[in-house]
JSON list of C-alpha atoms in Angstrom, two decimals:
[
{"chain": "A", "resi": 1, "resn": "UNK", "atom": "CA", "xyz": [0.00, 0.00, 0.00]},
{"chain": "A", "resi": 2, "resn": "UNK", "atom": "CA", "xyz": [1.10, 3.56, -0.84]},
{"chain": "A", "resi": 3, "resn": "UNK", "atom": "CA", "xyz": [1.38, 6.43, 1.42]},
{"chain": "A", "resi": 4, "resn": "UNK", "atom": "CA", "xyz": [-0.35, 8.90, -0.71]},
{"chain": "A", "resi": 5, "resn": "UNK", "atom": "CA", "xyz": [-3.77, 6.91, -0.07]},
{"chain": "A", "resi": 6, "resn": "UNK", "atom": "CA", "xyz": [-6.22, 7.53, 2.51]},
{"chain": "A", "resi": 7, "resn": "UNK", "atom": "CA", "xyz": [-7.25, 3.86, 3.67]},
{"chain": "A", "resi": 8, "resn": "UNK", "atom": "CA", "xyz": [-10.39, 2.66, 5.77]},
{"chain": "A", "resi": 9, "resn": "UNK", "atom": "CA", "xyz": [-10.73, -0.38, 7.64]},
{"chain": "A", "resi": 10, "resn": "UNK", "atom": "CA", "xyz": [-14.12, -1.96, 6.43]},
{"chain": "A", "resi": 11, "resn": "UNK", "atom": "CA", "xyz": [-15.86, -1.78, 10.23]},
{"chain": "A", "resi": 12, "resn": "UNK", "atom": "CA", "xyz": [-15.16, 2.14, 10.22]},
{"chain": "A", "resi": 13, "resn": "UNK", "atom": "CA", "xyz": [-16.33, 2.16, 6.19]},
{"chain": "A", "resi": 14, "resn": "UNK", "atom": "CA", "xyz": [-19.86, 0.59, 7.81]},
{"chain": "A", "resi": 15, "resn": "UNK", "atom": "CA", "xyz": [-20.22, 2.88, 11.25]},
{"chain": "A", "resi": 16, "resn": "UNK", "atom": "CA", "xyz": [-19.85, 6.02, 8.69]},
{"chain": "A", "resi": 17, "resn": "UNK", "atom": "CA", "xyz": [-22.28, 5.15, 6.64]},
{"chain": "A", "resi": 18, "resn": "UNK", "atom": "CA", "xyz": [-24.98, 3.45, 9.05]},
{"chain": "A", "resi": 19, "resn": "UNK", "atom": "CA", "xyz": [-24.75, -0.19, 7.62]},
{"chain": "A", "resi": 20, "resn": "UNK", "atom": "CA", "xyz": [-24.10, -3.51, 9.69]},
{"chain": "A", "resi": 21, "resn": "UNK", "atom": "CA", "xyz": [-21.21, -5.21, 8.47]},
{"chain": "A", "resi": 22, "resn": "UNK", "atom": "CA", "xyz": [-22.83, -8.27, 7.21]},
{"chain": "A", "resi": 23, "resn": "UNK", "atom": "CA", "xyz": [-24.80, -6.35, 4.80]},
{"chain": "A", "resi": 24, "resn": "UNK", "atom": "CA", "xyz": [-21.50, -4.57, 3.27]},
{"chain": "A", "resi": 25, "resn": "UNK", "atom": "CA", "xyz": [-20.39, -8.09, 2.79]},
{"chain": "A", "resi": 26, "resn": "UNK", "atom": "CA", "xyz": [-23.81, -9.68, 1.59]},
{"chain": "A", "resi": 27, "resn": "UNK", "atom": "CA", "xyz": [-23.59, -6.60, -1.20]},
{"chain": "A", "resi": 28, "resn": "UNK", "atom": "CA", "xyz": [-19.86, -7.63, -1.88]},
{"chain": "A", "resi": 29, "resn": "UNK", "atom": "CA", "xyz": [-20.99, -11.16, -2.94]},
{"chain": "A", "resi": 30, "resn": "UNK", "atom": "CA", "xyz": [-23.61, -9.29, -5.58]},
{"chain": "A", "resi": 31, "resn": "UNK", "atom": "CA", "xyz": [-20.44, -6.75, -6.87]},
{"chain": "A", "resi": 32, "resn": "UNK", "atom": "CA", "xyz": [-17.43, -8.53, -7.28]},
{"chain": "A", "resi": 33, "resn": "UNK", "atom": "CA", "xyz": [-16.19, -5.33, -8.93]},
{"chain": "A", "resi": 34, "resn": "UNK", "atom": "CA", "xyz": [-16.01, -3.64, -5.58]},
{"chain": "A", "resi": 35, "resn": "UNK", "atom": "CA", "xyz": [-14.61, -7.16, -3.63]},
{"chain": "A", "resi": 36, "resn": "UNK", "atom": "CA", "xyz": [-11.62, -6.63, -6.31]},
{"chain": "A", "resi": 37, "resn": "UNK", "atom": "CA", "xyz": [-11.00, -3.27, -5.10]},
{"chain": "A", "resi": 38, "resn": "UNK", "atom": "CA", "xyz": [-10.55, -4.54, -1.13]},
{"chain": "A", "resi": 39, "resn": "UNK", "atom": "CA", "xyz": [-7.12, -4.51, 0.08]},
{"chain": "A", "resi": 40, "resn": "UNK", "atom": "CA", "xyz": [-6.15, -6.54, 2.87]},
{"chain": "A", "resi": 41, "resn": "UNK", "atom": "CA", "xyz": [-3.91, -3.95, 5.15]},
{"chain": "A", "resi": 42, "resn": "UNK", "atom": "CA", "xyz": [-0.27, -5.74, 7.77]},
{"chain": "A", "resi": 43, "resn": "UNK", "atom": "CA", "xyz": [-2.71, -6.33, 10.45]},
{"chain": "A", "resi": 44, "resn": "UNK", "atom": "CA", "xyz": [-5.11, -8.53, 8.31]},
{"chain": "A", "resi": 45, "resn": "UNK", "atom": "CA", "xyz": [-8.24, -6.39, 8.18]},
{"chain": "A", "resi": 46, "resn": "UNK", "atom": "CA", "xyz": [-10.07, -5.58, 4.83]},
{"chain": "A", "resi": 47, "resn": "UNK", "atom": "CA", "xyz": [-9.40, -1.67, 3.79]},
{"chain": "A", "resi": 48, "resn": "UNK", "atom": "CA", "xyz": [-11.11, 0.35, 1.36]},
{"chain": "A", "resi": 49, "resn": "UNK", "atom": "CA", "xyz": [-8.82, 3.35, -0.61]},
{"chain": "A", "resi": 50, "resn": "UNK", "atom": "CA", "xyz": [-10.64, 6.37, -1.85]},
{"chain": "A", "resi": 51, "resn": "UNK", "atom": "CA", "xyz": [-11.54, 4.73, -5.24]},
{"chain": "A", "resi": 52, "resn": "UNK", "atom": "CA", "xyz": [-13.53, 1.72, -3.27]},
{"chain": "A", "resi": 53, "resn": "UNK", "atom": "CA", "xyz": [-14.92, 3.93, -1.10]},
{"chain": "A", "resi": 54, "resn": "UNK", "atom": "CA", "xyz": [-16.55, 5.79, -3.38]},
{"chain": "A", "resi": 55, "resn": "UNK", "atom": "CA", "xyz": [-17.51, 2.92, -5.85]},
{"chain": "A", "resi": 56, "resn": "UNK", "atom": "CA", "xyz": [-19.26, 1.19, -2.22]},
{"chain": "A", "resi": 57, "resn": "UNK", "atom": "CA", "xyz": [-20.85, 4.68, -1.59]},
{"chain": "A", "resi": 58, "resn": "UNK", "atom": "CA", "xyz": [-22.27, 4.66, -5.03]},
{"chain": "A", "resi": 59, "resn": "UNK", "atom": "CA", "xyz": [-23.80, 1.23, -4.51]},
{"chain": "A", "resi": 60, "resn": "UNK", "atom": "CA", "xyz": [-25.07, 2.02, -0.91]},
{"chain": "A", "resi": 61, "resn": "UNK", "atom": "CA", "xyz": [-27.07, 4.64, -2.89]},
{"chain": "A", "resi": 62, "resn": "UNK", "atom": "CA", "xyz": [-28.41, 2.19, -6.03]},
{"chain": "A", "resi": 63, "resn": "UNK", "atom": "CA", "xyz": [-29.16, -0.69, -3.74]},
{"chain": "A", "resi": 64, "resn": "UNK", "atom": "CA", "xyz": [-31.39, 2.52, -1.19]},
{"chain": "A", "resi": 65, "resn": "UNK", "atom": "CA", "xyz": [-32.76, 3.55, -4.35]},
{"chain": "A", "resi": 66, "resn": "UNK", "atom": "CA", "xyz": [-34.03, 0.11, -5.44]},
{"chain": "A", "resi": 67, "resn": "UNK", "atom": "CA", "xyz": [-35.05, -0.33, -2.22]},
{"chain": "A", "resi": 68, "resn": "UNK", "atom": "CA", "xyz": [-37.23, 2.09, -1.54]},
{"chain": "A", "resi": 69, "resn": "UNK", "atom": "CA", "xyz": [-38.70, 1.53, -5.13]},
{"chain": "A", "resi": 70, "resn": "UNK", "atom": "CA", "xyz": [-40.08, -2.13, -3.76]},
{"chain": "A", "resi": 71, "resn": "UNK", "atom": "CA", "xyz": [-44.39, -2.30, -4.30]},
{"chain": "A", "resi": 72, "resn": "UNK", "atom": "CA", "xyz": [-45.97, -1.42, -1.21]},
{"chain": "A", "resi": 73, "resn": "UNK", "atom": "CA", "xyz": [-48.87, -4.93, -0.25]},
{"chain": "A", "resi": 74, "resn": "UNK", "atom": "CA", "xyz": [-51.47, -1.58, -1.15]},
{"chain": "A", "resi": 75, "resn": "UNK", "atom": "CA", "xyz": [-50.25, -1.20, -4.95]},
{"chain": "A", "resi": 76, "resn": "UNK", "atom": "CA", "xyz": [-50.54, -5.50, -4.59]},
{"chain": "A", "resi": 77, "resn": "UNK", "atom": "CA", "xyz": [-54.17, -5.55, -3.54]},
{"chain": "A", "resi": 78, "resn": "UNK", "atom": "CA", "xyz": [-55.22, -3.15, -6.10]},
{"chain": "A", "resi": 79, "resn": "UNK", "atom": "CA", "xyz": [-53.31, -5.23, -8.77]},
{"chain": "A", "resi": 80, "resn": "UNK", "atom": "CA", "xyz": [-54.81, -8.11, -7.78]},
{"chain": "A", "resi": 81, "resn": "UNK", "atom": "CA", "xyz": [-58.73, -6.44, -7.63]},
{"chain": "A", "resi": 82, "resn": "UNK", "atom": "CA", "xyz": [-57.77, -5.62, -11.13]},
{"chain": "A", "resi": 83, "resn": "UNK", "atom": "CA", "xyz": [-57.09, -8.84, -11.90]},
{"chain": "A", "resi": 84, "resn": "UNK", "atom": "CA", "xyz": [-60.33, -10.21, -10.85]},
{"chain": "A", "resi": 85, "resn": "UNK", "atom": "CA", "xyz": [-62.42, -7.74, -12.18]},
{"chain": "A", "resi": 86, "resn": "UNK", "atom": "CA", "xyz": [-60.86, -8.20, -15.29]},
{"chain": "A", "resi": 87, "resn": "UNK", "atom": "CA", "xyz": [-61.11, -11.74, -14.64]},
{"chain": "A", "resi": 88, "resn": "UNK", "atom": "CA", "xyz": [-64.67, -12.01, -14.38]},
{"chain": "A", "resi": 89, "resn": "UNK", "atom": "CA", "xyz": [-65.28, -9.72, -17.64]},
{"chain": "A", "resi": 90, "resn": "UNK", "atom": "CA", "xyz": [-63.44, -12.64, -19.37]},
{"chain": "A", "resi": 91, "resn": "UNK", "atom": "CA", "xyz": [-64.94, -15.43, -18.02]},
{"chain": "A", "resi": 92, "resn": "UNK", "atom": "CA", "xyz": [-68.78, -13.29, -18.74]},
{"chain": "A", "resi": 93, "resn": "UNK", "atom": "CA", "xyz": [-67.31, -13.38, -22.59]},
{"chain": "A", "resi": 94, "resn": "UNK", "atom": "CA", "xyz": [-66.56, -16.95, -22.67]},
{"chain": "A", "resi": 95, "resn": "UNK", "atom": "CA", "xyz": [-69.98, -18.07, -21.48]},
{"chain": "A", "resi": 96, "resn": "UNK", "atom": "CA", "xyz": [-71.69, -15.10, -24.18]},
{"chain": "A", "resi": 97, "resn": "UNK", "atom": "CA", "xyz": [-69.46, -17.23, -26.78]},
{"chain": "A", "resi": 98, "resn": "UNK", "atom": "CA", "xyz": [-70.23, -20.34, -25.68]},
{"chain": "A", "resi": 99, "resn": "UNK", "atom": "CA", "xyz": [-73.79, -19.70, -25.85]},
{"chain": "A", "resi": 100, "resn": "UNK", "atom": "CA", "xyz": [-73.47, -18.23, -29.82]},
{"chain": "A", "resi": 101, "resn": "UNK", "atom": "CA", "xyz": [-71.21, -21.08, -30.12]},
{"chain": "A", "resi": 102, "resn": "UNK", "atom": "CA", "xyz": [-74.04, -23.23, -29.38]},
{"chain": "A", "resi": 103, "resn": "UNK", "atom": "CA", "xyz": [-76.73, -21.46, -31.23]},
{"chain": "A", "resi": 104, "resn": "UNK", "atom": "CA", "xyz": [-74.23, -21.86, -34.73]},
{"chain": "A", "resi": 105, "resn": "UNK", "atom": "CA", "xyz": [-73.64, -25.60, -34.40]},
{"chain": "A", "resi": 106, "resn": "UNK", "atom": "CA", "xyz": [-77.52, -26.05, -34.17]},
{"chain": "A", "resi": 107, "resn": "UNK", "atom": "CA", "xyz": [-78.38, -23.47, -37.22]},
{"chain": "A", "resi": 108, "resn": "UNK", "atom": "CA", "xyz": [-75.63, -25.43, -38.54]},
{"chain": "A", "resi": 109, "resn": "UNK", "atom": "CA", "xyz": [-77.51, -28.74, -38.21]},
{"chain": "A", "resi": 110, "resn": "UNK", "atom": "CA", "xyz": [-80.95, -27.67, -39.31]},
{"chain": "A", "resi": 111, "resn": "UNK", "atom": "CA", "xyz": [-79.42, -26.62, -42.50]},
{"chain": "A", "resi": 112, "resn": "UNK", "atom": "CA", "xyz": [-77.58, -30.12, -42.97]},
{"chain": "A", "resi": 113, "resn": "UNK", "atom": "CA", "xyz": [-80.02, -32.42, -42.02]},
{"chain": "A", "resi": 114, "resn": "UNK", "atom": "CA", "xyz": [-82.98, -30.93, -44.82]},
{"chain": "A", "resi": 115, "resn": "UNK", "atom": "CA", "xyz": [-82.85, -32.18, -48.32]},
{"chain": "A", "resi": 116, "resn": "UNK", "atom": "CA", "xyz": [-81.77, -30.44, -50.69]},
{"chain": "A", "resi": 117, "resn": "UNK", "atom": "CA", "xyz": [-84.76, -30.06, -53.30]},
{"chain": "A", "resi": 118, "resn": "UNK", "atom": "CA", "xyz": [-83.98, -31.55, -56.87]},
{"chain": "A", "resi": 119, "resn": "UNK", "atom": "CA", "xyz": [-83.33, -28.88, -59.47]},
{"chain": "A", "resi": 120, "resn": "UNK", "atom": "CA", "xyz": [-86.03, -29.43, -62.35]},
{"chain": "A", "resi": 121, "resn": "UNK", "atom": "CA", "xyz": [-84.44, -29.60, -66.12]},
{"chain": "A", "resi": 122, "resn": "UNK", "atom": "CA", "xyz": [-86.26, -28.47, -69.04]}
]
C-alpha cells in the first residue's frame, strides 16, 4: 500500500455510513467489482482506498434507491382487484361465446339435415 492513499478499515467504512457489516459483505458477494478493489492492510483487516470507497458509496445509494422503489402490499391488492375484475369480464365473454357457439352448431344442423330439393331440367 502507498502512502499517498487515505485507507479505511471496512468496520469504520460501515459505522460512517450506518450499515451492519454483514450487509456490506452480503452486497460484496452481488459486486465482485467492488470485492476486487478490497485490500487486505499488515494487520489482516479488509481496507477500502478512496476509489472503493466511493464505488461502495455509489452502490449504498443504487441498492437505497431500489429499495425504496419495492411495491408497497397496497399497490398488490389493487393489482390483484384488477385482476379479478378483469377476470370475471373474461370469463362473462366466454360463457356469451359459448352460448353463440351453441346457437351456430344447431343453425348449422338444421341446415344439414334438410334435403336439398332436386333442381327441375327443361
Amino acid at each position: 500500500m502507498t502512502k499517498h492513499r487515505k485507507y479505511l478499515p471496512v468496520s469504520d467504512f460501515c459505522k460512517r455510513n450506518g450499515i451492519r457489516n454483514y450487509k456490506f459483505y452480503q452486497i460484496l458477494g452481488r459486486h465482485p467489482e467492488l470485492a476486487r478493489k478490497l485490500k487486505t492492510n499488515s494487520a489482516g483487516k479488509r481496507v477500502l482506498d478512496e476509489e472503493a470507497m466511493l464505488a461502495a458509496k455509489a452502490i449504498l445509494r443504487k441498492e437505497k434507491v431500489e429499495g425504496d422503489q419495492k411495491p408497497k402490499p397496497t399497490s398488490a391488492v389493487i393489482e390483484i382487484n384488477t385482476f379479478a375484475a378483469q377476470n370475471e369480464e373474461l370469463s362473462k365473454e366466454v360463457a356469451k361465446l359459448k352460448r353463440e357457439n351453441v346457437k351456430l352448431k344447431k343453425f348449422l344442423r338444421s341446415k344439414n339435415s334438410k334435403p336439398e330439393k332436386p333442381k327441375q331440367t327443361s
